[in-house]
Short mmCIF file of C-alpha atoms in Angstrom, two decimals:
data_model
loop_
_atom_site.label_atom_id
_atom_site.label_comp_id
_atom_site.label_asym_id
_atom_site.label_seq_id
_atom_site.Cartn_x
_atom_site.Cartn_y
_atom_site.Cartn_z
CA ALA A 50 -16.17 66.48 63.01
CA GLN A 51 -12.98 67.15 64.89
CA PHE A 52 -12.83 63.34 65.65
CA VAL A 53 -13.36 62.44 62.22
CA ILE A 54 -10.40 64.67 61.28
CA ASP A 55 -8.47 62.61 64.28
CA ILE A 56 -9.21 59.36 62.75
CA ALA A 57 -7.93 60.61 59.58
CA GLN A 58 -4.58 62.23 60.75
CA ASN A 59 -4.03 59.47 62.87
CA ALA A 60 -4.26 56.60 59.91
CA SER A 61 -0.97 56.01 57.90
CA GLY A 62 -0.98 57.46 54.69
CA ASN A 63 -4.14 58.17 52.64
CA PRO A 64 -6.56 54.98 53.45
CA LYS A 65 -9.54 53.80 51.23
CA GLY A 66 -11.05 50.74 50.15
CA LEU A 67 -10.40 47.57 52.14
CA THR A 68 -7.94 49.34 54.20
CA LEU A 69 -10.32 52.57 55.16
CA LEU A 70 -12.48 49.73 56.37
CA ASP A 71 -10.17 48.23 58.38
CA VAL A 72 -8.90 51.24 60.34
CA LEU A 73 -12.75 51.79 60.74
CA TYR A 74 -13.17 48.84 62.28
CA ARG A 75 -10.03 48.48 64.27
CA ARG A 76 -10.98 52.12 65.75
CA SER A 77 -14.53 51.00 66.34
CA CYS A 78 -13.01 47.86 68.48
CA SER A 79 -11.02 50.33 70.71
CA LEU A 80 -13.71 52.33 71.23
CA GLN A 81 -16.47 50.34 72.03
CA CYS A 82 -17.15 51.57 75.59
CA THR A 83 -16.54 55.65 74.77
CA LEU A 84 -19.22 58.59 73.66
CA HIS A 85 -17.67 58.13 69.77
CA TYR A 86 -18.52 54.47 69.52
CA PRO A 87 -21.90 55.18 67.94
CA LEU A 88 -20.42 57.72 65.34
CA VAL A 89 -17.63 55.20 64.72
CA LEU A 90 -20.05 52.52 64.02
CA SER A 91 -22.19 54.82 61.67
CA LEU A 92 -19.12 55.39 59.69
CA LEU A 93 -18.06 51.83 59.58
CA ARG A 94 -21.74 50.81 58.42
CA THR A 95 -21.66 53.38 55.75
CA ALA A 96 -18.13 52.37 54.63
CA LEU A 97 -19.49 48.84 54.56
CA LYS A 98 -22.20 49.00 52.46
CA PRO A 99 -20.74 48.80 48.74
CA TYR A 100 -18.89 45.83 50.32
CA ILE A 101 -21.55 44.24 51.71
CA LEU A 102 -23.19 44.84 48.55
CA PHE A 103 -20.41 42.81 46.90
CA LEU A 104 -20.11 40.09 49.64
CA SER A 105 -24.01 39.50 48.97
CA ARG A 106 -23.94 39.28 45.43
CA TRP A 107 -20.62 37.18 45.27
CA VAL A 108 -21.87 34.77 48.40
CA PHE A 109 -25.40 34.33 47.46
CA ASP A 110 -25.46 34.75 43.12
CA GLY A 111 -21.10 34.14 42.42
CA LEU A 112 -21.69 37.68 40.67
CA LEU A 113 -18.68 39.88 40.45
CA ASP A 114 -18.20 42.88 37.81
CA VAL A 115 -14.88 42.10 36.54
CA VAL A 116 -14.28 45.92 35.74
CA ALA A 117 -15.45 47.57 38.80
CA GLU A 118 -15.10 45.07 41.53
CA SER A 119 -12.20 42.97 40.61
CA GLU A 120 -9.49 43.45 42.92
CA GLU A 121 -11.10 46.20 44.71
CA PHE A 122 -12.64 43.63 47.29
CA GLY A 123 -10.05 41.23 47.92
CA ILE A 124 -10.96 39.05 44.66
CA HIS A 125 -9.52 38.97 41.48
CA ALA A 126 -11.13 37.43 38.38
CA GLN A 127 -8.54 36.40 35.89
CA VAL A 128 -10.66 36.58 32.59
CA ASP A 129 -7.87 34.29 30.53
CA TYR A 130 -9.01 31.53 32.67
CA LEU A 131 -12.59 32.07 32.75
CA ALA A 132 -12.74 30.61 29.66
CA GLN A 133 -10.92 27.47 30.44
CA ARG A 134 -13.29 24.35 30.59
CA ASN A 135 -10.61 22.52 33.13
CA HIS A 136 -8.68 22.29 36.29
CA LEU A 137 -7.53 25.81 35.37
CA TYR A 138 -11.02 27.14 35.47
CA TRP A 139 -11.49 26.32 39.38
CA THR A 140 -7.97 26.96 40.58
CA GLN A 141 -7.08 30.06 38.56
CA GLY A 142 -10.28 31.49 37.30
CA TYR A 143 -10.94 33.49 40.65
CA VAL A 144 -8.09 34.31 43.37
CA ILE A 145 -7.50 36.33 46.34
CA SER A 146 -5.97 39.47 45.74
CA SER A 147 -3.06 41.33 47.33
CA SER A 148 -5.64 43.80 48.94
CA VAL A 149 -6.01 44.14 52.70
CA THR A 150 -8.86 42.44 54.14
CA PRO A 151 -10.92 43.97 56.91
CA GLY A 152 -9.81 41.79 60.24
CA PHE A 153 -13.24 40.84 61.21
CA LEU A 154 -13.21 38.77 57.71
CA SER A 155 -9.54 37.77 57.30
CA GLN A 156 -10.40 34.30 58.85
CA HIS A 157 -13.50 34.00 56.01
CA GLN A 158 -11.69 35.24 53.16
CA THR A 159 -10.96 31.57 51.45
CA HIS A 160 -14.41 30.59 52.22
CA ILE A 161 -16.17 33.58 50.93
CA LEU A 162 -13.93 32.91 47.56
CA THR A 163 -14.81 29.49 47.71
CA CYS A 164 -18.69 30.29 47.75
CA GLY A 165 -18.60 32.41 44.66
CA LYS A 166 -16.24 30.07 42.66
CA THR A 167 -18.69 27.05 43.52
CA LEU A 168 -21.64 29.11 42.81
CA ASN A 169 -20.21 29.96 39.24
CA LEU A 170 -18.84 26.17 38.50
CA LEU A 171 -22.67 25.00 39.87
CA ARG A 172 -23.96 27.74 37.43
CA LEU A 173 -21.89 25.91 34.33
CA CYS A 174 -22.45 22.38 35.66
CA CYS A 175 -26.09 22.48 36.68
CA PRO A 176 -28.07 25.64 35.95
CA HIS A 177 -31.09 24.58 37.44
CA HIS A 178 -29.70 23.94 40.87
CA PRO A 179 -31.61 25.55 43.61
CA LEU A 180 -28.44 27.69 44.76
CA CYS A 181 -28.75 29.02 41.47
CA GLY A 182 -32.13 30.25 41.53
CA GLY A 183 -33.24 27.25 39.26
CA LEU A 184 -36.58 26.22 41.29
CA GLY A 185 -37.37 30.07 42.72
CA VAL A 186 -35.34 29.73 46.12
CA SER A 187 -34.21 33.10 46.82
CA ALA A 188 -31.27 34.15 49.45
CA PRO A 189 -32.17 34.86 52.67
CA GLY A 190 -31.30 38.42 52.07
CA ARG A 191 -28.23 41.19 51.99
CA LEU A 192 -25.57 40.44 54.32
CA ARG A 193 -25.22 43.36 57.18
CA LEU A 194 -23.09 43.95 60.02
CA ALA A 195 -24.03 43.05 63.58
CA VAL A 196 -22.98 45.08 66.51
CA SER A 197 -25.06 43.28 69.11
CA LEU A 198 -26.45 39.99 70.21
CA ASP A 199 -29.75 40.80 69.23
CA ASP A 200 -28.46 41.49 65.68
CA VAL A 201 -26.36 38.03 65.52
CA GLN A 202 -29.19 36.33 66.89
CA LYS A 203 -31.78 37.69 64.12
CA ILE A 204 -29.24 36.99 61.46
CA SER A 205 -28.70 33.40 63.25
CA ASP A 206 -32.39 33.00 63.18
CA GLN A 207 -32.77 34.33 59.69
CA TYR A 208 -29.94 31.80 58.10
CA GLU A 209 -31.22 28.66 60.36
CA LYS A 210 -34.69 29.28 58.51
CA TYR A 211 -32.93 29.13 55.35
CA ALA A 212 -30.72 26.25 55.94
CA THR A 213 -33.93 24.66 57.32
CA GLN A 214 -35.68 25.46 54.04
CA MET A 215 -32.51 24.43 51.86
CA LYS A 216 -32.56 21.11 53.66
CA GLU A 217 -36.12 20.74 53.39
CA LEU A 218 -35.81 21.19 49.44
CA ALA A 219 -33.14 19.42 49.18
CA ARG A 220 -35.28 16.26 50.74
CA SER A 221 -38.02 16.77 48.81
CA MET A 222 -35.32 17.12 45.59
CA LYS A 223 -33.96 13.68 47.04
CA LEU A 224 -37.59 12.34 47.34
CA GLU A 225 -38.56 13.56 43.96
CA ARG A 226 -35.55 12.39 42.40
CA LEU A 227 -36.02 8.59 44.26
CA GLN A 228 -39.65 8.99 43.02
CA ARG A 229 -38.45 9.82 39.26
CA GLU A 230 -35.51 7.20 39.62
CA ALA A 231 -38.60 4.69 40.56
CA SER A 232 -40.64 5.85 38.24
CA ALA A 233 -37.80 5.72 35.69
CA ARG A 234 -36.83 2.05 36.97
CA GLU A 235 -40.58 1.23 36.15
CA GLU A 236 -40.81 2.66 32.88
CA LEU A 237 -37.85 1.08 32.22
CA HIS A 238 -38.67 -2.14 33.20
CA SER A 239 -42.02 -1.72 31.50
CA ALA A 240 -40.05 -0.96 28.52
CA LEU A 241 -38.18 -4.07 28.53
CA VAL A 242 -41.36 -5.77 28.92
CA ARG A 243 -42.44 -4.42 26.14
CA GLU A 244 -39.50 -5.00 24.45
CA ARG A 245 -39.45 -8.43 25.54
CA GLN A 246 -42.94 -9.13 24.57
CA GLU A 247 -42.20 -6.95 20.99
CA ALA A 248 -39.29 -9.25 20.80
CA ARG A 249 -40.76 -12.38 21.41
CA ARG A 250 -43.36 -11.33 18.72
CA LEU A 251 -41.01 -10.39 16.39
CA ALA A 252 -39.00 -13.91 16.87
CA ARG A 253 -42.29 -15.24 16.32
CA ARG A 254 -42.72 -13.81 13.09
CA ILE A 255 -39.22 -13.99 12.02
CA LYS A 256 -39.66 -17.97 12.93
CA ASP A 257 -43.00 -17.90 11.08
CA LYS A 258 -41.03 -15.80 8.13
CA GLU A 259 -38.39 -18.42 8.40
CA GLN A 260 -40.63 -21.42 8.48
CA GLU A 261 -42.66 -20.06 5.44
CA SER A 262 -39.23 -19.58 3.76
CA LEU A 263 -38.36 -23.04 4.25
CA GLU A 264 -41.33 -24.11 2.93
CA ALA A 265 -41.21 -22.45 0.07
CA GLU A 266 -37.48 -23.25 -0.15
CA ARG A 267 -38.49 -26.97 0.05
CA GLU A 268 -41.24 -26.50 -2.43
CA LYS A 269 -38.92 -24.54 -4.91
CA LYS A 270 -36.11 -27.63 -4.22
CA LYS A 271 -39.00 -30.13 -4.67
CA ALA A 272 -39.98 -28.79 -7.94
CA PHE A 273 -36.38 -28.03 -9.12
CA PHE A 274 -35.64 -31.63 -8.46
CA GLN A 275 -38.74 -32.80 -9.95
CA GLN A 276 -37.59 -30.58 -13.12
CA LEU A 277 -33.90 -32.60 -12.89
CA GLU A 278 -35.75 -35.49 -13.25
CA GLN A 279 -37.65 -34.95 -15.89
CA GLN A 280 -34.64 -33.51 -17.29
CA VAL A 281 -32.32 -36.57 -16.73
CA ALA A 282 -35.47 -38.75 -17.94
CA LYS A 283 -35.68 -36.97 -21.02
CA SER A 284 -31.89 -36.81 -21.26
CA ARG A 285 -31.51 -40.60 -20.55
CA MET A 286 -34.62 -41.18 -23.04
CA LEU A 287 -32.21 -38.48 -25.76
CA HIS A 288 -29.33 -40.61 -25.01
CA ARG A 289 -30.81 -44.01 -25.48
CA GLU A 290 -32.35 -42.56 -28.54
CA ARG A 291 -29.06 -41.24 -29.78
CA GLU A 292 -27.34 -44.70 -28.79
CA ALA A 293 -29.99 -46.36 -30.68
CA ALA A 294 -29.79 -44.60 -33.79
CA GLU A 295 -25.96 -44.26 -33.53
CA ARG A 296 -26.00 -48.39 -33.23
CA GLU A 297 -28.38 -48.11 -36.34
CA ALA A 298 -26.35 -45.88 -37.97
CA ASP A 299 -23.07 -48.15 -37.48
CA ARG A 300 -25.00 -51.03 -38.64
CA GLU A 301 -26.00 -49.22 -41.88
CA ARG A 302 -22.43 -48.17 -41.98
CA MET A 303 -21.09 -51.63 -41.31
CA GLU A 304 -23.55 -53.06 -43.92
CA ALA A 305 -22.27 -50.40 -46.29
CA ALA A 306 -18.95 -50.94 -45.51
CA LYS A 307 -19.44 -54.64 -45.72
CA ARG A 308 -21.11 -54.25 -49.55
CA ARG A 309 -18.41 -51.65 -50.30
CA GLU A 310 -15.85 -54.62 -49.16
CA GLU A 311 -17.94 -57.05 -51.05
CA GLU A 312 -17.96 -54.65 -54.09
CA GLU A 313 -14.33 -54.11 -53.92
CA ALA A 314 -13.78 -57.95 -53.36
CA CYS A 315 -15.80 -58.72 -56.56
CA LYS A 316 -14.01 -55.88 -58.13
CA GLU A 317 -10.50 -57.20 -56.99
CA LYS A 318 -11.79 -60.39 -58.09
CA GLU A 319 -12.73 -59.29 -61.55
CA LEU A 320 -9.75 -57.23 -61.87
CA PHE A 321 -7.71 -60.47 -60.63
CA GLU A 322 -9.15 -62.38 -63.33
CA GLU A 323 -8.90 -59.71 -65.96
CA ALA A 324 -5.21 -58.96 -64.74
CA LYS A 325 -4.81 -63.00 -64.92
CA ALA A 326 -6.36 -63.33 -68.32
CA GLN A 327 -4.13 -60.47 -69.56
CA MET A 328 -1.21 -61.93 -67.99
CA VAL A 329 -2.04 -65.06 -69.51
CA ALA A 330 -2.67 -63.55 -72.75
CA HIS A 331 0.17 -61.43 -72.50
CA TYR A 332 2.94 -64.51 -71.78
CA GLU A 333 0.60 -66.67 -74.98
CA ASP A 334 1.64 -63.79 -76.84
CA LEU A 335 5.29 -63.96 -75.29
CA LYS A 336 5.33 -67.91 -76.00
CA GLU A 337 4.08 -67.18 -79.73
CA ALA A 338 6.68 -64.41 -80.00
CA ALA A 339 9.32 -66.47 -78.71
CA GLU A 340 8.45 -69.62 -80.74
CA LEU A 341 8.07 -67.20 -83.72
CA ARG A 342 11.31 -65.84 -82.73
CA ARG A 343 12.63 -69.52 -82.76
CA VAL A 344 11.37 -70.53 -85.92
CA ARG A 345 12.85 -67.69 -87.37
CA ALA A 346 16.06 -68.08 -85.68
CA GLU A 347 15.92 -72.04 -87.17
CA TRP A 348 14.99 -70.76 -90.36
CA ARG A 349 17.92 -68.27 -90.60
CA ALA A 350 20.15 -70.71 -89.56
CA ARG A 351 18.94 -73.12 -91.58
CA ARG A 352 19.01 -70.46 -94.47
CA MET A 353 22.35 -69.54 -93.53
CA GLU A 354 22.99 -73.39 -93.68
CA LEU A 355 21.34 -73.52 -97.22
CA CYS A 356 23.22 -70.42 -98.29
CA GLU A 357 26.68 -71.76 -97.65
CA LYS A 358 25.25 -74.79 -99.40
CA ARG A 359 23.94 -72.66 -102.44
CA TRP A 360 27.28 -70.89 -102.51
CA GLN A 361 29.31 -73.90 -102.38
CA PHE A 362 26.80 -75.21 -104.65
CA MET A 363 26.77 -71.91 -107.37
CA GLU A 364 30.54 -72.24 -107.23
CA GLU A 365 30.97 -75.91 -107.76
CA ASP A 366 28.37 -75.38 -110.50
CA GLY A 367 30.55 -72.44 -111.93
CA GLN A 368 33.44 -74.60 -111.74
CA GLN A 369 31.82 -77.13 -113.90
CA TRP A 370 30.41 -74.51 -116.15
CA ARG A 371 34.02 -73.29 -116.61
CA LYS A 372 35.08 -76.58 -117.05
CA GLU A 373 32.88 -77.27 -119.65
#
């Protein structure tokens, strides 16, 4: 107890957490050949248990209690960046805190951080990976403090076995992957063959349908052309009939016109003769009237002449009567 009190008094300040682990580790290194070494080692083992548990959960499972463990054991989780799904998740999601790291782990702190970060990233990208417990492969156990060569050898054998198991698992997974790829290629090839066969059958069906469509189209066109020919023939016959009817109508119109012209010519001739007769009769009347006027004029002239002679005679006769 006095020794423990001396350790606490010799430590600067009031060490706790990782600082206390570092103090105990340094004191154990300085007291390796003394009687107090087992006591210091027992204190170090006891003090290391929470940190060893944290390292085991972080290194093998990538687990970190953000509230209780963040910064306490040298790794700080920045919650704002953990929700990101870009490079910030990797660079800023988990970082090394400013806490003191025990001397025996100081050179491995970056690797410890990378292990947990990698597992968390791998769990996001490939949750069925063996390192994420996807195939039921468990970690080799909890980390522990090795203070002797035997402990180191046991831990080394244990982790060599784990490494061999993981390599064997990786090899089997690779073989399975190759088999799956080969099977997928075979399935793809079979699918391609089936698709080609189906495509050929479909092409034949399409070609047959196109041929049938062409035949049906040709028959339809043939029937349509025959119908057109019939319509053209019928139209030509109707046209000839219309032309014949028009020619007949023209002939009848010409004959009617000719008859009308003849009738009009006869009427004109009759009218001309009638007008001529009327004109001759009129001129005869005019001639007679002129002759009558001439006769009357001669009669008047003669009457006037006789009138003068009668006045002369009457005057001479009057004179003679007066003489008598």
